[in-house]
Coordinates of N, CA and C in Angstrom, one line a residue:
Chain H
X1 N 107.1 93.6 111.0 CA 106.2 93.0 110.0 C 106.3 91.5 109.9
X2 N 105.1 90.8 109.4 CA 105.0 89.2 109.4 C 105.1 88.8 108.0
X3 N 105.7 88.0 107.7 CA 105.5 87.6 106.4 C 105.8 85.6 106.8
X4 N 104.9 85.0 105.5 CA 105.3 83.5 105.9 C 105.5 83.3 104.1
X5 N 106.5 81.9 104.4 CA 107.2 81.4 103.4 C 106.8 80.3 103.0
X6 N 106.1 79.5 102.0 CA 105.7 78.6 102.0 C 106.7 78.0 100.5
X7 N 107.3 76.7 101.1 CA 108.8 76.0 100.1 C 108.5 76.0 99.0
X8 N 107.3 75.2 98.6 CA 106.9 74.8 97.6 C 105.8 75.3 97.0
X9 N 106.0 75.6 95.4 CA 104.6 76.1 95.2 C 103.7 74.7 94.8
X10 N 104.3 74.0 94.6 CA 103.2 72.4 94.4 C 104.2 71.6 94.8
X11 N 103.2 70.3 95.0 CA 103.5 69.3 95.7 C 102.6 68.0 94.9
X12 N 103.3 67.3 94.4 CA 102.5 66.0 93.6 C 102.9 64.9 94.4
X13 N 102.2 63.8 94.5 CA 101.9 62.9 95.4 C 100.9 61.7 95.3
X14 N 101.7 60.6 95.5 CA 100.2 59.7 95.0 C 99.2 59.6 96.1
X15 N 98.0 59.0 95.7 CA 96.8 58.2 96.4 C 97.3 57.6 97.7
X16 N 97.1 58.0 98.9 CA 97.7 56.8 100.3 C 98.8 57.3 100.5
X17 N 99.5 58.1 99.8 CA 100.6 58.2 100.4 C 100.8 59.5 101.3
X18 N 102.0 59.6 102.2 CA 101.9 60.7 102.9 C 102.5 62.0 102.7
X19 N 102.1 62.5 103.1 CA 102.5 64.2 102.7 C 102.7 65.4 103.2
X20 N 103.9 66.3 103.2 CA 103.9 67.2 104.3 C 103.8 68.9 103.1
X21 N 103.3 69.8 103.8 CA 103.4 71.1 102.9 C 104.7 72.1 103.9
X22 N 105.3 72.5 103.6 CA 106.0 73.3 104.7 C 105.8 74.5 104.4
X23 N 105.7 75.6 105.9 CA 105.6 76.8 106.0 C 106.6 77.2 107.1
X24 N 107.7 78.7 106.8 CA 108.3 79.3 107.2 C 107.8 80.6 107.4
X25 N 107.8 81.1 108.8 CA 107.2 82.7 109.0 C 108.3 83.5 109.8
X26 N 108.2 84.5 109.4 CA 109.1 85.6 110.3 C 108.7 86.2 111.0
X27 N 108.9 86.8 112.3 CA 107.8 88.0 112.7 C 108.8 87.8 114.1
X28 N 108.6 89.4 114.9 CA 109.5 90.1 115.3 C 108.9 89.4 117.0
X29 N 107.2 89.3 116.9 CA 106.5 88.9 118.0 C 105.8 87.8 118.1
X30 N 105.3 87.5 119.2 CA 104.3 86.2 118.9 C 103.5 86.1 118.2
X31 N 103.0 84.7 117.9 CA 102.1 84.9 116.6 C 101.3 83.4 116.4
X32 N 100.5 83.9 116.1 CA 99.1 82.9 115.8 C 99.0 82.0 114.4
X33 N 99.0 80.7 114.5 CA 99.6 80.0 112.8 C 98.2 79.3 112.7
X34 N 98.1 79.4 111.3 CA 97.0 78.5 110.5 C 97.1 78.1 109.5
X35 N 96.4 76.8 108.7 CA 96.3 76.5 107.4 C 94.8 76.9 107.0
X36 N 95.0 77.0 106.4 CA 93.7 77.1 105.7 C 93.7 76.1 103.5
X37 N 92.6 75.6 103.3 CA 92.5 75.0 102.4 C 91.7 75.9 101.2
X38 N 91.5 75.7 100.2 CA 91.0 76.1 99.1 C 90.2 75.6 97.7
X39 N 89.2 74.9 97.7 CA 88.7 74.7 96.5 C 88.6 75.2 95.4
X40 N 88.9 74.6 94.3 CA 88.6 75.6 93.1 C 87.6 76.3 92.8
X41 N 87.7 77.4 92.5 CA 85.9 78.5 92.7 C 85.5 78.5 93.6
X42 N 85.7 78.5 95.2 CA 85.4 78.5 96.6 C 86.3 79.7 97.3
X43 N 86.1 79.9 98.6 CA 86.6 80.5 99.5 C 87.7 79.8 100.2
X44 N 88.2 80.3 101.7 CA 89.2 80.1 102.3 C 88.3 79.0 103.3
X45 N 89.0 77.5 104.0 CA 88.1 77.1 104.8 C 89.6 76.7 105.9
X46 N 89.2 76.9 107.2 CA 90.1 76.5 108.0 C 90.8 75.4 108.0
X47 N 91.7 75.1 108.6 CA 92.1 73.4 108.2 C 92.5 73.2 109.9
X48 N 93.2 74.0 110.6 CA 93.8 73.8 112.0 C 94.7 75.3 112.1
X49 N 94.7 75.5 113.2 CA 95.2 76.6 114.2 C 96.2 76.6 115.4
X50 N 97.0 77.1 115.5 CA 97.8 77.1 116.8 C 98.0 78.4 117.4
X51 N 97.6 78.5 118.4 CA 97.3 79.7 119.7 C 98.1 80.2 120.5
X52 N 98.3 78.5 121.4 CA 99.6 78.6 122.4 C 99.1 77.2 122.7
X53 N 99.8 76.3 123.5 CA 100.2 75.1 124.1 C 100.6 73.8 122.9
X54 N 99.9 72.8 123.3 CA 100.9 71.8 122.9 C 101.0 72.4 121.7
X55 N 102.4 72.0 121.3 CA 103.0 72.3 119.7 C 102.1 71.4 118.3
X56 N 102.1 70.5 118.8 CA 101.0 69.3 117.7 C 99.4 69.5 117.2
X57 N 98.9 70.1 116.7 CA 97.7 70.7 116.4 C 97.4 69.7 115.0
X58 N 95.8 69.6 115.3 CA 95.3 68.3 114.9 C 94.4 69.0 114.4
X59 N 93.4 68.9 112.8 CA 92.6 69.6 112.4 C 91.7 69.0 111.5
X60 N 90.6 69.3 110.4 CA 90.2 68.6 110.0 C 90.5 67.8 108.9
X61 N 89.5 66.8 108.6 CA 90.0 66.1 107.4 C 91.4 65.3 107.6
X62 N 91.8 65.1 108.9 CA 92.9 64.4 109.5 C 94.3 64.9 108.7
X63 N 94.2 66.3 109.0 CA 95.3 67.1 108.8 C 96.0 67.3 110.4
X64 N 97.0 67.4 110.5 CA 98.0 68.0 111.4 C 98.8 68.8 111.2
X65 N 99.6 69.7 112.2 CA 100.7 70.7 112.1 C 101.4 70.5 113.3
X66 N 102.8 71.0 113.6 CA 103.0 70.9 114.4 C 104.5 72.3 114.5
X67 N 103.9 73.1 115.4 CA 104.5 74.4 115.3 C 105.8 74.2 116.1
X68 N 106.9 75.0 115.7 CA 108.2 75.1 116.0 C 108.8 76.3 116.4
X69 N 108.8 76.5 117.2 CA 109.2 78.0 117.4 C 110.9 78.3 117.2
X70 N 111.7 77.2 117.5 CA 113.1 77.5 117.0 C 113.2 77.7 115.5
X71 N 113.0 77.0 115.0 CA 112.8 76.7 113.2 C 112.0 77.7 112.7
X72 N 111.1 78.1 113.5 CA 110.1 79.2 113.0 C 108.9 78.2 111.8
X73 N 108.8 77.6 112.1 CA 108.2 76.6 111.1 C 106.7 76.0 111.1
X74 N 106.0 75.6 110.6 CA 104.9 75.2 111.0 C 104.0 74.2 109.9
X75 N 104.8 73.2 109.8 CA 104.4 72.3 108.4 C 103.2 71.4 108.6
X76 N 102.6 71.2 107.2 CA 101.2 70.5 107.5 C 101.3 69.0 107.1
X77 N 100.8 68.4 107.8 CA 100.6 66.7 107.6 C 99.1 66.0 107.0
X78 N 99.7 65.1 107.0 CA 98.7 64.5 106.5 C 99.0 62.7 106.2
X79 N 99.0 61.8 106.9 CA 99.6 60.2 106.5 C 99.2 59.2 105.6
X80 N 98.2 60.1 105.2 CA 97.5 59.2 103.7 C 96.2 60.0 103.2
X81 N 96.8 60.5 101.9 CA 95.8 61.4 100.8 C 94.8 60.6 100.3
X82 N 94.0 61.9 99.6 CA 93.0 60.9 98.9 C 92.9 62.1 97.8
X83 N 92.2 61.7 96.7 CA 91.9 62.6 95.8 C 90.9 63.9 96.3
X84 N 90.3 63.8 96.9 CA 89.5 64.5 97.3 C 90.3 65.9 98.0
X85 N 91.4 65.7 98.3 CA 92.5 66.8 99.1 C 93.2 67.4 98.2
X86 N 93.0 67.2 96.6 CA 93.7 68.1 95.7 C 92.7 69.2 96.0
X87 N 93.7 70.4 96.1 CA 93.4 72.0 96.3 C 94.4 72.7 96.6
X88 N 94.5 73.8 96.7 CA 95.2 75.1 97.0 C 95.5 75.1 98.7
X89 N 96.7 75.1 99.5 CA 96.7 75.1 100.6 C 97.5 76.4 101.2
X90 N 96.9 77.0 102.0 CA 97.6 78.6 102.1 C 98.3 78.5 103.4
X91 N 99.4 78.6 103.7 CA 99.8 78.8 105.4 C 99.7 80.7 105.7
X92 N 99.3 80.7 107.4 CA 98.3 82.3 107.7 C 99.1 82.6 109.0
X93 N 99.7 84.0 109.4 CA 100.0 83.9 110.6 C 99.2 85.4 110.9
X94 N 99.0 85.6 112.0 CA 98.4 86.8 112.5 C 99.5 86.8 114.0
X95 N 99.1 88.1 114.5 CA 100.0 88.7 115.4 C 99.5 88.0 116.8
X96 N 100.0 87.4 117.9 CA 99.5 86.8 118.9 C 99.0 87.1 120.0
X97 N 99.1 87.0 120.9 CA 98.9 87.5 122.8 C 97.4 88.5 122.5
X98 N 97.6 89.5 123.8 CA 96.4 90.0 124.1 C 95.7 90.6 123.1
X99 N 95.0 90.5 122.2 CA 94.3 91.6 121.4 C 94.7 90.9 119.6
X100 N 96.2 90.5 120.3 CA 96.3 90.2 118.6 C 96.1 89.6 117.6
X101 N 94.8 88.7 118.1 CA 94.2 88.0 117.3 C 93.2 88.5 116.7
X102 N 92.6 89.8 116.9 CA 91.8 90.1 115.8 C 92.3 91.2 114.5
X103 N 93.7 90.4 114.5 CA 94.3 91.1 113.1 C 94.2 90.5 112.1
X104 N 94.4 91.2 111.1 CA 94.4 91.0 109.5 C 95.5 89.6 109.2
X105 N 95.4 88.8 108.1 CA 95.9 87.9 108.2 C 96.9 88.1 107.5
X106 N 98.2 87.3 107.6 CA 99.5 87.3 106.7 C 99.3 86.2 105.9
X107 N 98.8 86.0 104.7 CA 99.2 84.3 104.2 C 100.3 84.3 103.5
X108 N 100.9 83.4 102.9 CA 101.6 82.8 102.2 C 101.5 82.4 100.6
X109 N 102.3 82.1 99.7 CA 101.9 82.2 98.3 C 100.8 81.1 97.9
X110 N 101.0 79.8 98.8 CA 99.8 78.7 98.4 C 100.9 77.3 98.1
X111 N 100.8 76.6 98.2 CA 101.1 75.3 98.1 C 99.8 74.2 97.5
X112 N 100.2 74.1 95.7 CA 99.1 73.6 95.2 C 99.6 72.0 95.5
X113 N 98.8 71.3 96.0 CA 98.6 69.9 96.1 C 98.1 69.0 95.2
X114 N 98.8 68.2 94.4 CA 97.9 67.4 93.1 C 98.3 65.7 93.8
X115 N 97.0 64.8 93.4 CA 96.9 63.6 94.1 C 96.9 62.8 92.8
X116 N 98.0 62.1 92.8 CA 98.2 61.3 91.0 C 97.6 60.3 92.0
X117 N 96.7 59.4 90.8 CA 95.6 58.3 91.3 C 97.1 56.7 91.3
Chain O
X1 N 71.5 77.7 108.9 CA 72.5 79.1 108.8 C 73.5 79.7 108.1
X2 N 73.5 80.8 107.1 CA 74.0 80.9 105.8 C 75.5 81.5 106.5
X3 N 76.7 81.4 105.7 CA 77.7 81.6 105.8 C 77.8 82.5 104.9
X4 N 78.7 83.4 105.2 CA 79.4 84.4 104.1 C 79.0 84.6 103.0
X5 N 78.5 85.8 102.6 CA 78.0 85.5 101.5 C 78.6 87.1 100.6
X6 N 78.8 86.7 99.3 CA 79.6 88.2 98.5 C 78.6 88.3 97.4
X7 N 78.7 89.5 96.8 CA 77.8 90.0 95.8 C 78.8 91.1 94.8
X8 N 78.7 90.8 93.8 CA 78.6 89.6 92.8 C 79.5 88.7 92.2
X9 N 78.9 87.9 91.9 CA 80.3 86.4 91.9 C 81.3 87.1 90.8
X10 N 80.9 87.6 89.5 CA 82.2 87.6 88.4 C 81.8 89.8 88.5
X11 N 82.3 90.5 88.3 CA 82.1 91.6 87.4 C 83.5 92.1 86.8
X12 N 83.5 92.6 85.4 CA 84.1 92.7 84.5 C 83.9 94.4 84.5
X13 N 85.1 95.3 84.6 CA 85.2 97.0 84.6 C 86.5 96.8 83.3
X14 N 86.3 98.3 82.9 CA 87.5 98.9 82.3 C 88.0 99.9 83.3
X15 N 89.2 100.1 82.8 CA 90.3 100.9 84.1 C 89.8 102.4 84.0
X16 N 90.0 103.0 85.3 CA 89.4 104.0 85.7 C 88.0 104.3 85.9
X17 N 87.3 103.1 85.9 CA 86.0 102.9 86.8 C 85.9 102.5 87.8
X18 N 84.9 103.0 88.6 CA 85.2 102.5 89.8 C 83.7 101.4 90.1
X19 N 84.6 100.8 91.1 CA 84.0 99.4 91.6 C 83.1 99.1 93.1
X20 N 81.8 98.6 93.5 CA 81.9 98.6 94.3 C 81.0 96.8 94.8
X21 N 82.0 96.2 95.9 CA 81.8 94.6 96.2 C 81.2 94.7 97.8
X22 N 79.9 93.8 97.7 CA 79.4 93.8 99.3 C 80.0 92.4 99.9
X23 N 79.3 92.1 100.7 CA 79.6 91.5 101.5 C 78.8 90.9 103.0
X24 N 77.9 89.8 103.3 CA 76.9 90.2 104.7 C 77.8 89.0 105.4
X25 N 78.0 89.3 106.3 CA 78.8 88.4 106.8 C 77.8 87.0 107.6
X26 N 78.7 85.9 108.1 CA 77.7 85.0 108.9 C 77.4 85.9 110.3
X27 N 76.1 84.9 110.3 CA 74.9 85.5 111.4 C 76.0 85.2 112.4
X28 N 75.4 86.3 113.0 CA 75.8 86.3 114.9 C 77.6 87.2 115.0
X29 N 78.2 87.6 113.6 CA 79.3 88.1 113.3 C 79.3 89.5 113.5
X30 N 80.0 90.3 114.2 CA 80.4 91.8 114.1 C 81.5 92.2 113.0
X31 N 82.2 91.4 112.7 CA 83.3 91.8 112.4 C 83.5 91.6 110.9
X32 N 84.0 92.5 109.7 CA 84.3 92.1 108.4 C 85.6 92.6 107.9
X33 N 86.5 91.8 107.3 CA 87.7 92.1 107.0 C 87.8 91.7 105.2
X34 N 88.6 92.2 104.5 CA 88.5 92.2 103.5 C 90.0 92.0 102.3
X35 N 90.2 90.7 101.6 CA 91.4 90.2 101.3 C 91.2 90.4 99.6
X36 N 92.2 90.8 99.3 CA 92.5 90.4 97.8 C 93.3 89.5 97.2
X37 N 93.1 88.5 96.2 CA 93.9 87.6 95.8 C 93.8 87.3 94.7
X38 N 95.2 87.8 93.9 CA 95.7 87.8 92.8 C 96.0 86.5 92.4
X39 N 95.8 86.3 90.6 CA 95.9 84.7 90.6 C 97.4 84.5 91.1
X40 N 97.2 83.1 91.4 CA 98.5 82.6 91.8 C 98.9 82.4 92.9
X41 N 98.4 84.1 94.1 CA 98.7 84.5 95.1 C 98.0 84.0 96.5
X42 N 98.6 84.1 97.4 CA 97.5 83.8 98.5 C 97.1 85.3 98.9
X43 N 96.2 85.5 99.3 CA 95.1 86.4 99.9 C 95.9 87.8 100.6
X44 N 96.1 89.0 100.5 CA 96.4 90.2 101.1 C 95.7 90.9 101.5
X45 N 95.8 91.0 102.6 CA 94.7 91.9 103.7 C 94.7 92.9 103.2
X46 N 93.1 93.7 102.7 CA 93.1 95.1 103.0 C 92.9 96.1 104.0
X47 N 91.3 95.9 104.5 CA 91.1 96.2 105.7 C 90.1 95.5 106.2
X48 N 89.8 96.0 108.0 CA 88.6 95.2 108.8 C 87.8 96.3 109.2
X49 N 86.7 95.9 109.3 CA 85.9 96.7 109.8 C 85.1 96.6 111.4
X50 N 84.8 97.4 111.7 CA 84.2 96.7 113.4 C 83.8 97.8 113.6
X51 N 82.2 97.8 114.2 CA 81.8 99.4 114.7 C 81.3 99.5 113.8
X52 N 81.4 99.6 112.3 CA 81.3 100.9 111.3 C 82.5 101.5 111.3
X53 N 83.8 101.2 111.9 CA 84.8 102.0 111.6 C 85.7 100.8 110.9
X54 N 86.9 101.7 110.4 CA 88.3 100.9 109.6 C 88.9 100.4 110.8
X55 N 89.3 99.2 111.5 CA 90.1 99.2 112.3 C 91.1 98.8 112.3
X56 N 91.5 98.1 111.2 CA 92.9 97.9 111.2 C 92.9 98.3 108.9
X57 N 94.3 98.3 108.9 CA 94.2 98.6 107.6 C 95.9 97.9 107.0
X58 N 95.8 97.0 105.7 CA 97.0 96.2 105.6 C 97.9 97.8 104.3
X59 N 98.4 97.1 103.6 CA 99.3 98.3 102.7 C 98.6 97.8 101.4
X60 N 97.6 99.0 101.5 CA 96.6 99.2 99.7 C 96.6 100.7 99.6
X61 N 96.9 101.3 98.7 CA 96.3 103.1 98.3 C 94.6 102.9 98.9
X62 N 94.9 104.8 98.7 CA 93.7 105.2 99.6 C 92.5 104.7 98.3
X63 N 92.6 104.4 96.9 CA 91.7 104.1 96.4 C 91.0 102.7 97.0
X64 N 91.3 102.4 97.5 CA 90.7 101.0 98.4 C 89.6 101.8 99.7
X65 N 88.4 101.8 99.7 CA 87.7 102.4 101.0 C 86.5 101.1 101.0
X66 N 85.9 101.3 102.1 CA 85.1 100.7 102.8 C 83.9 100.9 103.3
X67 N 83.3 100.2 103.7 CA 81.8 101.2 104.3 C 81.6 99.6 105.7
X68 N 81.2 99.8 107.1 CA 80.4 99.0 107.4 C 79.0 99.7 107.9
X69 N 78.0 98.7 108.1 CA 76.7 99.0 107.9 C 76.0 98.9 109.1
X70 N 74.9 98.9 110.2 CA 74.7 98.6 111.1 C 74.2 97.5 111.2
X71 N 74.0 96.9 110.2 CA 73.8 95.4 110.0 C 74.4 94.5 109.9
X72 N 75.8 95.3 110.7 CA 77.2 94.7 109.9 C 77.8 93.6 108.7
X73 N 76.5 94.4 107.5 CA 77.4 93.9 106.3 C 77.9 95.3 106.0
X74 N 79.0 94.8 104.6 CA 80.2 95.4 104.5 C 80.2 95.9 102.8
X75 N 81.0 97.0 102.5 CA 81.2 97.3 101.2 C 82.6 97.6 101.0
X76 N 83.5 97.2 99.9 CA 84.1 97.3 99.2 C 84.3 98.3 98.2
X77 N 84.8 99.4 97.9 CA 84.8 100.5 96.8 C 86.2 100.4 96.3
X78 N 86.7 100.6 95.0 CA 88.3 100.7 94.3 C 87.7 101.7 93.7
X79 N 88.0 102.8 93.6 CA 88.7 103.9 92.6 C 89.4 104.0 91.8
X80 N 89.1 104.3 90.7 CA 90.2 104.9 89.5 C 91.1 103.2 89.1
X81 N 90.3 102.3 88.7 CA 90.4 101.0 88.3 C 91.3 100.6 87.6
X82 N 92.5 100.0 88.2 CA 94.0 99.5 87.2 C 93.9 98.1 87.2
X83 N 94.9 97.9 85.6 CA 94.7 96.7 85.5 C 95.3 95.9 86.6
X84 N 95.7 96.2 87.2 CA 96.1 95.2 88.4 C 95.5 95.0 89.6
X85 N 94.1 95.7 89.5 CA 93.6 95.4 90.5 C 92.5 94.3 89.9
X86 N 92.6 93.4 88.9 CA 91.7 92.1 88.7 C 92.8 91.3 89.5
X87 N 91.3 90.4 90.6 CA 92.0 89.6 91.1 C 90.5 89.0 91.8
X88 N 90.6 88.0 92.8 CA 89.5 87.7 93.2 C 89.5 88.5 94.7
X89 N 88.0 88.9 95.2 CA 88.3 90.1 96.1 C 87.8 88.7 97.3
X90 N 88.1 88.7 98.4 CA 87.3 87.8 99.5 C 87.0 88.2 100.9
X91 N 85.9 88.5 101.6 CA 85.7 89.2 102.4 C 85.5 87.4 103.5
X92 N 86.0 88.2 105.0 CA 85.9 87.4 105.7 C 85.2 87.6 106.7
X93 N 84.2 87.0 107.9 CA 83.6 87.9 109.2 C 84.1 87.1 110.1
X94 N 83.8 87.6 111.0 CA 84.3 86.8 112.8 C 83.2 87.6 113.9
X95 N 83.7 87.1 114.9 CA 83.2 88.0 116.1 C 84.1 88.2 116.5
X96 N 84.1 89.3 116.9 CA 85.1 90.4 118.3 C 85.9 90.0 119.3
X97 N 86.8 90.5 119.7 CA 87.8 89.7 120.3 C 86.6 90.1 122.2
X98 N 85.6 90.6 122.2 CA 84.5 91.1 123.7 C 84.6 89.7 124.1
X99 N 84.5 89.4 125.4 CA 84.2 88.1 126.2 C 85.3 87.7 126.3
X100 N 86.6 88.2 126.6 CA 88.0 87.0 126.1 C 88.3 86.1 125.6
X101 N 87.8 86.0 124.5 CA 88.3 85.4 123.3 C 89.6 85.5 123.0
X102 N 90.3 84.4 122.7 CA 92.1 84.2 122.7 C 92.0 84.5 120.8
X103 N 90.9 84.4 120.0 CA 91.2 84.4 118.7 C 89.4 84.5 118.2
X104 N 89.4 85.5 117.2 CA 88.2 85.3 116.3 C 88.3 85.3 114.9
X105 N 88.3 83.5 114.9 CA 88.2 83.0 113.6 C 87.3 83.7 112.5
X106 N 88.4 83.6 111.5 CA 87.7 84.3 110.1 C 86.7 83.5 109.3
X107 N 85.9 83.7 108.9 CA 85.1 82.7 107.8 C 84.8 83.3 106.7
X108 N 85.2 82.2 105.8 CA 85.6 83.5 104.4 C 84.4 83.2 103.5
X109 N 83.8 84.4 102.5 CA 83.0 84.0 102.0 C 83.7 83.4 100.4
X110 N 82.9 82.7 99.2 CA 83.4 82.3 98.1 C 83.8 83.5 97.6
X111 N 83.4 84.7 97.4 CA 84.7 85.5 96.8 C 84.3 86.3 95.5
X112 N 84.3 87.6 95.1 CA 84.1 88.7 93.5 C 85.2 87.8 92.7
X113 N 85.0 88.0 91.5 CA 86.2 87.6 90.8 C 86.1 88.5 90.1
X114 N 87.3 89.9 90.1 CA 86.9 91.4 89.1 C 87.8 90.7 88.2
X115 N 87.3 91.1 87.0 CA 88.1 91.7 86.3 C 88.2 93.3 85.5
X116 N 89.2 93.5 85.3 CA 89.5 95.1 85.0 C 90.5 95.1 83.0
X117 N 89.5 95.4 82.4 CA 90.3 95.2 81.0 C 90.4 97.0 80.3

C-alpha cells in the first residue's frame, strides 16, 4: 500500500520570497508523483508530474519538484510567491510502470500556503 | 470545451438517506474515478470506472456504488447516510491507459459539497 506524508500542514511566507512544501511517500513499488493545487470552492488542478527520467520536474505557474528516490521525497518549489498562490496544495502518488498509471490516486493531507503581503 | 462538470454543487441529507452525485466527465474522456474529501483532508479514492464497469476500487463500504453510462458520465450513490459521510465528493475523468500512454491524467471537476445532519 502507498501512503504520502506531507510535513506541514501550513506554510506562511511572505510576498517574493521562496518557498518549499515537502512530501514524503512510502510504497513498496514504483510510483508516479504529483502536486496538485486547490482553490477555495474549486477542484483539484495539476501543478507538475513525475513519471520517470530527469529527477527535476518543472510545472506550472513556475512551480518545480524534484523527486528523490533515496529520501523517498518529492518537495515543491517555487523562488518567489505571489499572492495569488495562497491555496491548498495536495502531494499524489499512484502506482508506476506498465499499467499503473491508471490508478486511483494516494494524496496527502494538504499543505495550506498563506502569502503575508 | 467544457471540463468536468458535477451535479449538484451543495446538497444537504439527513442520515439514513440515501444520496445520489453525477458527474459528465471532459469531452473525449472514457474514464471516471471518484474521490471524497473530508474537510481538512486531501482527497480519498473511492472508485473508477471504465467500460461501465468498477475497475479499480479504493477502501469505502459496499454503501458507496456507482453507475457508468455509455456516455461515459458517471453516478455516485451512498446508502444508509452517516454523519461522516459529509464531505466534498470530487469526481475526476481521463482517458485510458489504449495507445501507450505512460499515464492518464486526471481532471477534476469543482466538486458536491454533501452535507449529512
Amino acid at each position: 500500500a502507498q501512503s504520502v506524508t506531507q510535513l506541514d500542514s501550513q506554510v506562511p511566507v511572505f510576498e517574493e520570497a521562496p518557498v518549499e512544501l515537502r512530501c514524503n511517500y512510502s510504497s513498496s513499488v514504483s510510483v508516479y508523483l504529483f502536486w496538485y493545487v486547490q482553490y477555495p470552492n474549486q477542484g483539484l488542478q495539476l501543478l507538475l508530474k513525475y513519471l520517470s527520467g530527469s529527477t527535476l520536474v518543472k510545472g506550472i505557474n513556475g512551480f518545480e519538484a524534484e523527486f528523490n528516490k533515496s529520501q523517498t521525497s518529492f518537495h515543491l518549489r517555487k523562488p518567489s510567491v505571489h499572492i495569488s498562490d495562497t491555496a491548498e496544495y495536495f502531494c499524489a502518488v499512484s502506482e508506476g510502470g506498465s499499467g499503473g498509471g491508471a490508478d486511483g490516486l494516494t494524496f496527502g493531507k494538504g499543505t495550506h500556503l498563506i502569502i503575508q503581503p | 470545451d467544457a471540463g468536468v462538470t458535477q451535479s449538484p454543487t451543495h446538497l444537504i441529507k439527513t442520515r439514513g438517506q440515501q444520496v445520489t452525485l453525477r458527474c459528465s466527465p471532459k469531452s473525449g474522456h472514457d474514464t471516471v474515478s471518484w474521490y471524497q474529501q473530508a474537510l481538512g483532508q486531501g482527497p480519498q479514492f473511492i472508485f473508477q470506472y471504465y467500460e461501465e464497469e468498477e475497475r479499480q476500487r479504493g477502501n469505502f463500504p459496499d454503501r458507496f456504488s456507482g453507475h457508468q453510462f455509455p456516455n461515459y458520465s458517471s453516478e455516485l450513490n451512498v446508502n444508509a447516510l452517516l454523519l461522516g459521510d459529509s464531505a466534498l465528493y470530487l469526481c475526476a475523468s481521463s482517458l485510458s491507459l489504449a495507445g501507450g500512454r505512460l499515464y492518464n491524467e486526471q481532471f477534476f471537476g469543482p466538486g458536491t459539497r454533501l452535507t449529512v445532519l
